[in-house]
Short mmCIF file of C-alpha atoms and ligand atoms in Angstrom, two decimals:
data_model
loop_
_atom_site.label_atom_id
_atom_site.label_comp_id
_atom_site.label_asym_id
_atom_site.label_seq_id
_atom_site.Cartn_x
_atom_site.Cartn_y
_atom_site.Cartn_z
CA MET A 12 0.00 0.00 0.00
CA ALA A 13 1.21 3.43 -0.90
CA ALA A 14 0.03 4.87 2.40
CA GLU A 15 2.35 2.59 4.30
CA ASN A 16 5.33 3.61 2.25
CA GLN A 17 4.68 7.29 2.67
CA THR A 18 7.16 9.07 4.86
CA PRO A 19 5.60 9.83 8.20
CA PRO A 20 4.87 13.44 9.17
CA VAL A 21 7.82 15.32 10.61
CA LEU A 22 5.79 15.96 13.72
CA GLU A 23 2.52 14.49 14.76
CA ALA A 24 0.32 14.96 17.79
CA ARG A 25 -2.27 12.37 18.69
CA ALA A 26 -5.18 13.19 20.96
CA LEU A 27 -3.36 15.68 23.15
CA GLY A 28 -5.23 16.51 26.30
CA LYS A 29 -4.37 19.04 28.96
CA THR A 30 -6.28 20.31 31.95
CA LEU A 31 -5.01 23.40 33.75
CA GLY A 32 -6.60 24.63 36.94
CA GLY A 33 -9.77 22.67 36.23
CA ASN A 34 -9.89 24.06 32.67
CA ARG A 35 -9.97 21.68 29.73
CA VAL A 36 -7.32 23.65 27.81
CA LEU A 37 -6.66 20.97 25.21
CA ASP A 38 -9.32 18.43 24.34
CA ALA A 39 -8.00 15.52 22.30
CA VAL A 40 -6.19 17.65 19.74
CA SER A 41 -4.54 15.79 16.89
CA LEU A 42 -2.51 17.23 14.09
CA ALA A 43 0.16 16.19 11.66
CA LEU A 44 2.85 18.25 10.01
CA PRO A 45 4.06 16.57 6.83
CA LYS A 46 7.45 17.63 5.56
CA GLY A 47 7.48 21.10 4.06
CA CYS A 48 3.95 22.03 5.02
CA VAL A 49 2.93 25.24 6.73
CA LYS A 50 -0.05 25.13 9.05
CA VAL A 51 -1.55 28.14 10.71
CA LEU A 52 -3.36 28.06 14.03
CA ILE A 53 -5.96 30.72 14.47
CA GLY A 54 -8.56 31.26 17.09
CA PRO A 55 -9.55 33.59 19.86
CA SER A 56 -7.28 34.33 22.76
CA GLY A 57 -7.53 31.58 25.34
CA ALA A 58 -8.37 28.95 22.74
CA GLY A 59 -5.32 26.92 23.73
CA LYS A 60 -2.95 27.74 20.86
CA SER A 61 0.07 28.45 23.04
CA THR A 62 -0.63 25.43 25.18
CA LEU A 63 -0.87 23.24 22.11
CA LEU A 64 2.41 24.50 20.67
CA GLN A 65 4.21 24.05 23.97
CA CYS A 66 2.82 20.55 24.38
CA LEU A 67 4.36 19.64 21.04
CA ASN A 68 7.85 19.91 22.53
CA PHE A 69 6.83 19.09 26.11
CA LEU A 70 7.55 22.54 27.50
CA ILE A 71 4.10 21.86 28.88
CA PRO A 72 3.68 18.14 29.46
CA PRO A 73 0.33 16.99 28.06
CA ASP A 74 -1.89 14.93 30.38
CA SER A 75 -2.72 12.48 27.65
CA GLY A 76 -1.95 11.72 24.04
CA SER A 77 1.34 11.28 22.28
CA ILE A 78 3.87 13.11 20.14
CA LEU A 79 5.59 11.43 17.22
CA LEU A 80 8.73 12.78 15.63
CA GLU A 81 9.17 11.33 12.15
CA GLY A 82 6.87 8.48 13.06
CA ARG A 83 8.56 7.57 16.34
CA GLU A 84 6.74 8.19 19.56
CA VAL A 85 8.68 10.40 21.94
CA ASN A 86 9.14 9.04 25.41
CA ALA A 87 8.74 12.15 27.52
CA ARG A 88 10.15 10.43 30.55
CA SER A 89 13.56 10.06 28.98
CA ARG A 90 15.46 13.28 29.41
CA ARG A 91 17.69 12.43 26.48
CA GLU A 92 14.75 11.92 24.18
CA LEU A 93 13.21 15.17 25.34
CA CYS A 94 16.36 17.17 24.70
CA SER A 95 16.81 15.55 21.34
CA LEU A 96 13.19 16.28 20.40
CA ARG A 97 13.55 19.89 21.43
CA GLN A 98 16.74 20.27 19.42
CA GLN A 99 14.88 19.16 16.35
CA VAL A 100 11.85 21.31 17.01
CA GLY A 101 12.58 25.03 16.88
CA MET A 102 10.35 27.31 18.90
CA ILE A 103 9.63 31.01 18.57
CA PHE A 104 7.84 32.88 21.32
CA GLN A 105 5.66 35.94 21.29
CA ASP A 106 7.99 37.85 23.59
CA PHE A 107 11.27 36.67 21.99
CA ASN A 108 12.84 35.38 25.21
CA LEU A 109 16.34 36.33 24.20
CA PHE A 110 19.01 35.79 26.84
CA ASP A 111 19.48 39.34 28.09
CA HIS A 112 23.10 38.99 29.19
CA LEU A 113 24.32 37.74 25.83
CA SER A 114 24.92 39.59 22.58
CA ALA A 115 22.94 38.62 19.50
CA MET A 116 25.80 36.39 18.36
CA GLU A 117 26.19 34.79 21.78
CA ASN A 118 22.43 34.18 21.96
CA VAL A 119 22.72 32.08 18.84
CA ARG A 120 25.99 30.48 19.85
CA VAL A 121 25.28 29.34 23.39
CA ALA A 122 23.07 26.33 22.64
CA LEU A 123 25.35 25.25 19.81
CA MET A 124 28.13 24.94 22.36
CA LYS A 125 26.12 23.58 25.28
CA VAL A 126 23.73 21.30 23.46
CA LYS A 127 25.55 20.37 20.29
CA GLY A 128 28.97 20.44 21.87
CA MET A 129 30.44 22.58 19.11
CA SER A 130 33.67 24.46 19.69
CA LYS A 131 33.39 28.14 20.47
CA LEU A 132 34.95 29.00 17.13
CA ASP A 133 32.73 26.78 14.99
CA ALA A 134 29.64 27.79 16.93
CA GLY A 135 30.52 31.45 16.53
CA GLU A 136 30.98 31.08 12.81
CA LEU A 137 27.66 29.31 12.42
CA ALA A 138 25.98 31.91 14.63
CA LEU A 139 27.17 34.70 12.36
CA ALA A 140 25.98 32.80 9.30
CA GLU A 141 22.52 32.39 10.85
CA LEU A 142 22.40 36.05 11.81
CA SER A 143 23.24 37.10 8.30
CA ARG A 144 20.46 34.83 7.07
CA VAL A 145 17.97 36.97 9.00
CA GLY A 146 19.76 40.16 7.92
CA LEU A 147 21.37 40.98 11.25
CA LEU A 148 25.05 40.38 10.69
CA ASP A 149 25.78 44.01 11.50
CA LYS A 150 23.95 43.70 14.84
CA ALA A 151 25.81 40.59 16.00
CA ALA A 152 27.61 42.41 18.79
CA LEU A 153 24.56 44.20 20.15
CA TYR A 154 22.76 43.15 23.31
CA PRO A 155 18.98 42.61 23.51
CA ALA A 156 18.64 45.87 25.45
CA ASN A 157 19.84 47.69 22.33
CA LEU A 158 17.82 45.81 19.72
CA SER A 159 14.37 46.69 18.41
CA GLY A 160 11.54 44.20 18.87
CA GLY A 161 11.71 43.12 15.26
CA GLN A 162 15.45 42.59 15.51
CA LYS A 163 15.04 40.61 18.73
CA GLN A 164 12.54 38.29 17.11
CA ARG A 165 14.85 37.81 14.13
CA VAL A 166 17.70 36.92 16.50
CA ALA A 167 15.36 34.44 18.17
CA ILE A 168 14.62 32.93 14.77
CA ALA A 169 18.32 32.72 13.95
CA ARG A 170 18.91 31.10 17.33
CA ALA A 171 16.31 28.44 16.63
CA LEU A 172 17.48 27.89 13.06
CA ALA A 173 21.07 27.40 14.15
CA MET A 174 20.04 24.16 15.82
CA ASP A 175 19.02 22.92 12.37
CA PRO A 176 15.46 22.03 13.36
CA LYS A 177 13.23 19.80 11.27
CA VAL A 178 10.17 21.81 12.17
CA MET A 179 9.44 25.22 13.63
CA LEU A 180 6.70 26.19 16.07
CA LEU A 181 5.93 29.89 16.06
CA ASP A 182 3.67 31.27 18.76
CA GLU A 183 2.35 34.67 17.71
CA PRO A 184 5.78 35.78 16.49
CA THR A 185 4.63 39.30 15.66
CA SER A 186 2.05 39.99 18.33
CA ALA A 187 4.42 41.86 20.62
CA LEU A 188 5.78 44.04 17.84
CA ASP A 189 5.02 47.61 16.92
CA PRO A 190 3.16 47.64 13.61
CA GLU A 191 6.07 49.05 11.65
CA LEU A 192 8.31 46.18 12.77
CA ILE A 193 6.00 43.34 11.84
CA GLY A 194 6.96 43.27 8.19
CA GLU A 195 10.62 42.46 8.71
CA VAL A 196 9.76 39.42 10.82
CA LEU A 197 7.06 38.21 8.44
CA ALA A 198 9.56 38.50 5.59
CA VAL A 199 11.93 36.15 7.41
CA ILE A 200 9.11 33.69 8.07
CA ARG A 201 8.02 33.83 4.45
CA ASP A 202 11.58 33.14 3.43
CA LEU A 203 11.67 30.08 5.69
CA ALA A 204 8.45 28.75 4.21
CA GLN A 205 9.73 29.24 0.71
CA ASN A 206 12.83 27.28 1.61
CA GLY A 207 10.65 24.35 2.57
CA MET A 208 10.70 24.60 6.35
CA THR A 209 7.93 22.65 8.03
CA MET A 210 6.09 25.05 10.30
CA ILE A 211 3.09 25.62 12.47
CA ILE A 212 2.33 29.23 13.25
CA ALA A 213 -0.16 30.67 15.69
CA THR A 214 -0.89 34.15 14.42
CA HIS A 215 -3.50 36.81 13.86
CA GLN A 216 -1.84 37.95 10.63
CA ILE A 217 -4.58 36.60 8.43
CA SER A 218 -3.74 37.64 4.90
CA PHE A 219 -0.08 36.95 5.43
CA SER A 220 -0.80 33.44 6.62
CA ALA A 221 -3.42 32.86 3.96
CA SER A 222 -0.74 33.50 1.37
CA LEU A 223 1.58 31.03 3.05
CA ALA A 224 -0.44 28.29 4.68
CA ASP A 225 -1.28 24.89 3.31
CA GLU A 226 -3.85 24.55 6.04
CA PHE A 227 -5.69 26.70 8.54
CA LEU A 228 -6.61 25.18 11.87
CA PHE A 229 -9.27 27.10 13.74
CA MET A 230 -9.15 26.49 17.46
CA GLU A 231 -11.69 27.28 20.09
CA LYS A 232 -12.00 26.11 23.69
CA GLY A 233 -9.21 23.57 23.39
CA ARG A 234 -10.35 21.93 20.18
CA VAL A 235 -9.61 22.29 16.52
CA ILE A 236 -13.11 22.91 15.25
CA GLU A 237 -12.36 23.70 11.63
CA SER A 238 -9.51 22.90 9.33
CA GLY A 239 -8.90 23.23 5.65
CA SER A 240 -7.07 25.23 3.05
CA PRO A 241 -7.34 28.99 3.47
CA ALA A 242 -9.07 29.15 0.09
CA GLU A 243 -11.75 26.80 1.30
CA LEU A 244 -12.31 28.31 4.72
CA LEU A 245 -12.12 31.94 3.68
CA ARG A 246 -14.33 31.72 0.64
CA ARG A 247 -16.99 34.38 0.92
CA ASP A 248 -19.82 31.89 0.95
CA SER A 249 -18.09 29.28 3.05
CA GLY A 250 -20.05 30.28 6.13
CA SER A 251 -17.13 29.04 8.20
CA ARG A 252 -16.34 30.09 11.74
CA THR A 253 -12.87 30.78 10.48
CA LEU A 254 -14.14 33.34 8.00
CA ALA A 255 -16.25 35.08 10.62
CA PHE A 256 -13.32 35.21 13.03
CA CYS A 257 -10.83 36.37 10.42
CA ALA A 258 -13.17 39.05 9.17
CA LYS A 259 -13.58 40.33 12.70
CA ILE A 260 -9.89 40.53 13.55
CA SER A 261 -8.96 41.88 10.13
CA GLU A 262 -11.39 44.68 10.67
CA LEU A 263 -10.04 45.35 14.13
CA SER A 264 -6.46 45.38 12.96
CA GLY A 265 -7.29 47.72 10.11
CA GLU A 266 -6.96 45.28 7.28
CA ALA A 267 -9.46 45.84 4.53
CA GLY A 268 -12.27 44.17 6.47
CA GLU A 269 -14.55 41.42 5.34
CA ALA A 270 -15.08 42.79 1.87
CA GLY A 271 -11.38 43.22 1.28
CA LEU A 272 -10.60 39.87 2.80
CA ALA A 273 -13.18 38.19 0.65
CA ALA A 274 -11.96 40.00 -2.42
CA GLY A 275 -8.36 39.10 -1.67
CA LEU A 276 -9.08 35.55 -0.67
CA GLY A 277 -12.12 34.90 -2.77
CA GLU A 278 -12.17 32.58 -5.73
CA SER A 279 -8.43 32.40 -6.20
CA VAL A 280 -6.82 32.91 -2.86
CA ARG A 281 -3.37 32.08 -4.11
CA ALA A 282 -3.48 34.57 -6.93
CA GLY A 283 -5.08 37.18 -4.74
CA VAL A 284 -2.76 37.24 -1.76
CA SER A 285 0.38 35.44 -2.64
CA VAL A 286 1.79 38.72 -3.87
CA GLY A 287 4.34 38.60 -1.14
CA ALA A 288 5.28 42.22 -0.78
CA ALA A 289 1.79 43.53 -1.35
CA GLY A 290 0.43 41.09 1.18
CA LEU A 291 3.05 42.26 3.63
CA GLY A 292 2.24 45.89 3.05
CA ALA A 293 -1.42 45.35 3.63
CA GLU A 294 -0.54 43.32 6.71
CA SER A 295 0.79 46.14 8.78
CA PRO A 296 -1.92 48.41 9.97
CA VAL A 297 -0.61 51.93 10.18
CA MET B 18 54.99 58.21 79.17
CA SER B 19 54.30 60.36 76.22
CA THR B 20 55.93 59.40 73.00
CA THR B 21 54.22 61.18 70.13
CA TYR B 22 51.37 59.54 68.22
CA LEU B 23 53.56 59.05 65.18
CA GLU B 24 56.25 57.29 67.18
CA PHE B 25 53.64 55.16 68.93
CA LEU B 26 52.17 54.37 65.56
CA ARG B 27 55.47 53.34 64.06
CA ALA B 28 56.90 51.48 67.03
CA GLU B 29 53.87 49.68 68.38
CA LEU B 30 50.56 50.19 66.71
CA VAL B 31 51.40 49.44 63.08
CA PRO B 32 53.51 46.33 63.78
CA GLY B 33 50.85 45.03 66.15
CA LEU B 34 47.92 45.77 63.89
CA MET B 35 49.77 44.41 60.89
CA GLU B 36 49.76 40.98 62.46
CA GLY B 37 46.12 41.43 63.38
CA LEU B 38 45.39 42.47 59.82
CA TRP B 39 46.70 39.21 58.42
CA THR B 40 44.64 37.26 60.91
CA SER B 41 41.59 39.32 59.97
CA ILE B 42 42.16 38.55 56.32
CA ALA B 43 42.65 34.87 57.19
CA VAL B 44 39.19 34.99 58.76
CA ILE B 45 37.42 37.22 56.26
CA VAL B 46 38.47 35.60 52.98
CA PRO B 47 37.45 32.01 53.81
CA SER B 48 34.27 33.25 55.52
CA ALA B 49 33.36 35.29 52.46
CA ALA B 50 34.06 32.36 50.14
CA LEU B 51 32.05 30.02 52.34
CA GLY B 52 29.23 32.55 52.57
CA VAL B 53 29.04 33.06 48.81
CA LEU B 54 29.15 29.33 48.19
CA ILE B 55 26.45 28.56 50.74
CA GLY B 56 24.41 31.54 49.57
CA LEU B 57 24.59 30.33 45.99
CA PHE B 58 23.47 26.82 46.87
CA ALA B 59 20.81 27.92 49.31
CA GLY B 60 19.55 30.61 46.92
CA VAL B 61 19.25 28.18 44.01
CA LEU B 62 17.59 25.55 46.21
CA ARG B 63 15.16 28.07 47.64
CA VAL B 64 13.94 28.86 44.15
CA TYR B 65 14.30 25.61 42.23
CA GLY B 66 14.60 22.95 44.90
CA PRO B 67 11.95 20.34 45.56
CA ARG B 68 9.55 21.29 48.32
CA PRO B 69 11.26 19.62 51.32
CA VAL B 70 14.64 21.01 50.32
CA ARG B 71 13.09 24.44 49.87
CA GLN B 72 11.60 24.28 53.34
CA PHE B 73 14.90 23.16 54.82
CA THR B 74 16.81 26.04 53.24
CA GLU B 75 14.10 28.51 54.28
CA ALA B 76 14.47 27.25 57.84
CA TYR B 77 18.24 27.66 57.66
CA VAL B 78 17.90 31.23 56.49
CA SER B 79 15.32 32.11 59.15
CA LEU B 80 17.47 30.62 61.88
CA PHE B 81 20.67 32.39 60.92
CA ARG B 82 19.08 35.70 60.11
CA GLY B 83 16.90 35.55 63.18
CA THR B 84 19.52 35.08 65.87
CA PRO B 85 22.31 37.45 66.89
CA LEU B 86 25.63 36.71 65.29
CA VAL B 87 27.35 36.83 68.70
CA VAL B 88 25.14 34.00 69.86
CA GLN B 89 26.03 32.00 66.77
CA VAL B 90 29.74 32.62 67.33
CA PHE B 91 29.43 31.53 70.94
CA PHE B 92 27.52 28.46 69.88
CA TRP B 93 30.16 27.18 67.48
CA TYR B 94 33.00 27.93 69.88
CA PHE B 95 31.59 27.19 73.32
CA ALA B 96 28.58 24.92 72.79
CA LEU B 97 29.56 22.70 69.89
CA PRO B 98 32.21 20.79 71.91
CA TYR B 99 29.47 19.62 74.30
CA ILE B 100 27.40 18.05 71.56
CA SER B 101 28.51 14.48 71.20
CA ILE B 102 27.28 12.16 68.54
CA GLY B 103 28.16 8.53 69.09
CA GLY B 104 30.81 9.51 71.61
CA HIS B 105 32.46 11.96 69.23
CA SER B 106 32.33 15.66 69.65
CA ILE B 107 33.81 18.40 67.55
CA VAL B 108 36.04 20.99 69.13
CA LEU B 109 36.84 23.93 66.88
CA ASP B 110 39.70 26.33 67.40
CA ALA B 111 38.75 29.96 67.58
CA ILE B 112 39.60 30.81 63.98
CA PRO B 113 37.78 27.87 62.34
CA ALA B 114 34.83 28.50 64.68
CA SER B 115 34.69 32.14 63.55
CA ILE B 116 34.95 31.19 59.90
CA LEU B 117 32.13 28.69 60.29
CA ALA B 118 29.96 31.19 62.15
CA PHE B 119 30.55 34.03 59.71
CA GLY B 120 30.26 31.80 56.64
CA LEU B 121 26.95 30.30 57.74
CA CYS B 122 25.48 33.62 58.75
CA SER B 123 26.73 35.37 55.64
CA GLY B 124 25.42 32.53 53.48
CA ALA B 125 21.93 33.06 54.84
CA TYR B 126 22.00 36.71 53.82
CA GLN B 127 23.74 35.99 50.49
CA SER B 128 21.02 33.49 49.63
CA GLU B 129 18.47 36.30 49.92
CA TYR B 130 20.24 38.31 47.23
CA ILE B 131 20.81 35.27 45.03
CA ARG B 132 17.17 34.33 45.38
CA GLY B 133 16.07 37.83 44.43
CA GLY B 134 18.39 37.74 41.44
CA LEU B 135 17.05 34.38 40.33
CA LEU B 136 13.45 35.50 40.65
CA SER B 137 14.17 38.58 38.55
CA ILE B 138 14.94 36.40 35.51
CA LYS B 139 11.80 35.95 33.47
CA ARG B 140 10.68 32.34 33.13
CA GLY B 141 10.43 32.78 29.39
CA GLN B 142 14.21 32.72 29.09
CA ILE B 143 14.35 29.35 30.81
CA ARG B 144 11.62 28.08 28.50
CA ALA B 145 13.60 29.33 25.51
CA ALA B 146 16.72 27.57 26.77
CA LEU B 147 14.82 24.32 27.28
CA ALA B 148 13.21 24.70 23.87
CA LEU B 149 16.71 24.75 22.37
CA GLY B 150 17.39 21.37 23.93
CA MET B 151 19.27 22.46 27.04
CA THR B 152 18.77 20.47 30.20
CA THR B 153 17.39 22.33 33.20
CA ARG B 154 20.86 22.32 34.64
CA GLN B 155 22.40 23.82 31.52
CA ALA B 156 19.67 26.44 31.43
CA VAL B 157 20.33 27.39 35.02
CA GLN B 158 24.09 27.43 34.51
CA SER B 159 24.34 29.37 31.31
CA VAL B 160 21.20 31.46 31.25
CA VAL B 161 19.88 32.02 34.73
CA LEU B 162 22.94 32.17 36.97
CA PRO B 163 24.99 34.62 34.90
CA GLN B 164 22.08 37.06 34.93
CA ALA B 165 21.05 36.40 38.50
CA PHE B 166 24.66 36.89 39.57
CA ARG B 167 24.80 40.29 37.94
CA ARG B 168 21.50 41.30 39.52
CA ALA B 169 22.57 39.96 42.91
CA LEU B 170 26.07 41.40 42.85
CA PRO B 171 25.33 44.78 44.47
CA GLY B 172 23.52 43.10 47.38
CA CYS B 173 26.11 40.37 47.74
CA GLY B 174 28.85 43.00 47.67
CA ASN B 175 27.18 44.86 50.49
CA GLU B 176 27.03 41.67 52.48
CA LEU B 177 30.78 41.20 51.97
CA ILE B 178 31.34 44.71 53.27
CA TYR B 179 29.29 43.85 56.36
CA LEU B 180 31.31 40.69 56.78
CA ILE B 181 34.53 42.68 56.89
CA LYS B 182 33.08 44.71 59.72
CA TYR B 183 31.47 41.94 61.71
CA SER B 184 34.65 39.85 61.48
CA SER B 185 35.67 42.00 64.45
CA LEU B 186 33.36 39.81 66.54
CA ALA B 187 35.97 37.05 66.33
CA SER B 188 37.89 38.98 68.97
CA ILE B 189 35.36 37.96 71.61
CA ILE B 190 36.33 34.32 71.22
CA THR B 191 40.03 35.18 71.56
CA VAL B 192 40.98 35.51 67.91
CA ASN B 193 43.77 38.06 67.69
CA GLU B 194 42.59 39.72 64.54
CA LEU B 195 42.56 43.50 64.10
CA THR B 196 40.12 44.27 66.87
CA GLY B 197 41.53 41.69 69.27
CA THR B 198 45.04 42.97 68.77
CA ALA B 199 43.93 46.58 69.14
CA THR B 200 42.14 45.78 72.39
CA THR B 201 45.28 44.19 73.78
CA ILE B 202 47.43 47.14 72.74
CA ALA B 203 44.92 49.55 74.27
CA LYS B 204 44.91 47.64 77.53
CA ASN B 205 48.66 47.69 77.73
CA THR B 206 49.22 51.30 76.72
CA TRP B 207 46.03 53.10 77.84
CA ARG B 208 46.16 55.08 74.63
CA ASN B 209 42.57 54.18 73.79
CA ILE B 210 41.68 57.10 71.54
CA GLU B 211 44.72 56.64 69.31
CA VAL B 212 44.40 52.87 69.18
CA PHE B 213 40.72 52.67 68.35
CA CYS B 214 40.75 55.58 65.91
CA THR B 215 43.62 53.94 64.07
CA LEU B 216 41.76 50.64 64.16
CA GLY B 217 38.82 52.40 62.53
CA VAL B 218 41.08 53.63 59.75
CA TYR B 219 42.23 50.06 59.09
CA TYR B 220 38.65 48.88 58.62
CA LEU B 221 37.86 51.92 56.52
CA VAL B 222 40.74 51.10 54.20
CA LEU B 223 39.69 47.45 53.98
CA VAL B 224 36.12 48.39 53.20
CA THR B 225 37.14 51.01 50.64
CA LEU B 226 39.42 48.53 48.95
CA ALA B 227 36.70 45.88 48.86
CA THR B 228 34.17 48.38 47.48
CA TRP B 229 36.59 49.36 44.75
CA LEU B 230 37.25 45.72 43.81
CA LEU B 231 33.52 45.00 43.72
CA HIS B 232 32.91 47.92 41.44
CA LEU B 233 35.68 46.68 39.17
CA LEU B 234 33.97 43.29 39.07
CA GLU B 235 30.57 44.83 38.41
CA ASP B 236 31.97 46.96 35.62
CA SER B 237 33.78 44.02 34.04
CA LEU B 238 30.50 42.06 33.99
CA SER B 239 28.50 45.01 32.84
CA VAL B 240 26.59 44.61 29.59
CA PRO B 241 23.79 46.78 28.24
CA GLY B 242 20.75 46.15 30.40
CA PHE B 243 22.91 45.16 33.39
CA GLU B 244 24.84 48.36 34.07
CA ARG B 245 25.96 49.44 37.50
CA HIS B 246 24.02 52.38 38.81
CA LYS B 247 26.78 54.90 39.32
CA SER B 248 26.21 57.38 42.07
N1 ADP C 310 -1.36 27.68 34.40
C1 ADP C 310 -2.65 27.77 34.03
N2 ADP C 310 -3.64 27.52 34.92
C2 ADP C 310 -4.93 27.61 34.55
N3 ADP C 310 -5.35 27.93 33.33
C3 ADP C 310 -4.43 28.20 32.41
C4 ADP C 310 -3.03 28.14 32.70
N4 ADP C 310 -2.34 28.45 31.58
C5 ADP C 310 -3.27 28.70 30.64
N5 ADP C 310 -4.51 28.55 31.13
C6 ADP C 310 -5.77 28.71 30.39
O1 ADP C 310 -5.69 27.91 29.26
C7 ADP C 310 -6.39 28.49 28.20
C8 ADP C 310 -5.55 28.46 26.95
O2 ADP C 310 -4.47 29.34 27.08
P1 ADP C 310 -3.45 29.58 25.89
O3 ADP C 310 -2.95 28.26 25.43
O4 ADP C 310 -2.45 30.56 26.34
O5 ADP C 310 -4.42 30.21 24.78
P2 ADP C 310 -4.02 31.05 23.50
O6 ADP C 310 -2.56 30.94 23.26
O7 ADP C 310 -4.86 30.46 22.42
O8 ADP C 310 -4.44 32.46 23.78
C9 ADP C 310 -6.79 29.88 28.64
O9 ADP C 310 -8.15 29.87 28.95
C10 ADP C 310 -5.97 30.11 29.88
O10 ADP C 310 -6.68 30.89 30.79
MG1 MG C 311 -1.15 32.42 23.17
#
């Protein structure tokens, strides 16, 4: 059977459950990230997006369910397996979480030395290469205190990429940024996607993600209640919850609103929004 | 009787105090090292330790901050020898007893600063370190401690300055450090004003020197976001 010969997803979650403080934060959530795909998690605040992403690399241990990396179930009780999983799964946080006492270069270098056991010299060289990949070579010596939000997030991306992850989890990577800084981070993410990185992104940047995503996952109250291609879910007459939600937040964030969204994402979503730069421009509300 | 102050200083006071000074340093340096070490362990355990360990370290800190240092010094020197476990009891000489007393007391205070420093590091940075594949220990070592240390340094430095001053308490259990020596000289010469004012100058110099070294250390560790607040 062809299905049996298919390569397994890079990362797969099966029936993840998590209860926090009596709250059913994740309710049997399953998802699979095949190689090279980009999935986008949307949903109201409190839906469980961050919890889901952090369960994927056991930063939050799920109560039930399992995680499979390239088809192999991860044994969360083995510290070695956990560290190895986390090395292969890059994570980007809303508030960057750079190490404040280290320069941009050292932020990227430290895990290469500690986790991968690279020499200071090799790690430093690789760190600079990763920083130049996100356009920050000239900021390598600066400390987080002297970087803008957009630059901090790009350093965080370089730091994650340096570990050579097989998949990236991005939790609202632009939500803490001033509007004028969002574009530079989205450009880096777009670049990653175009280079075939497997990703799952929680974001409210609807038209940007519509132009990028293979699949939208709409989450509410700990469950994925809708999923499908952005074209499908955002079609004007789809009547989907996703469309209603996206229309609402697009309006709030000053995107063109439902009409614009529908126009942009209507019959031919790809053609409409995949205009990278234009999409980006429209993305940043003034 | 009256030789001048300068002659007294040169002939008696300085040679006497010089010996006391070395003894003081022999008490202060190991006490400080012990205090920092204990403070580091206790501080880390108070924040990250499992519950019983946390409670134990909290109790240690309460005990040593909550009782007078003189009582602690007396305990280690005069009371410890009477505690026998399985027929063995420990008798400490005056200097080791002082070092133990000062180190334990200082450690309790140091742990407060270390704890504060640790708590000032946002949890997100630890999560980021773990997400990169670091073990908790690696995260604490290379992310948390270097920052916590910088944040704790001013407080810890102050504690070291205090230690220099309260090392004078060793004189009450017969250690002939600066204060002990000065007391002896004063008794023998009756030149109390000159002796104790000079003694004060010695401590002042020690403290100034220590302050200067601490500032050098702070400046050498200073990175943007962790600068020393210059007065
Ligand atoms: N430690 C916790 N204790 C109790 N409830 C929590 C805790 N952490 C998160 N939650 C709850 O879990 C839900 C999902 O949170 P989160 O995953 O952050 O949502 P999202 O990222 O989609 O905004 C929220 O309702 C939140 O209040
Ligand atoms: Mg969230």
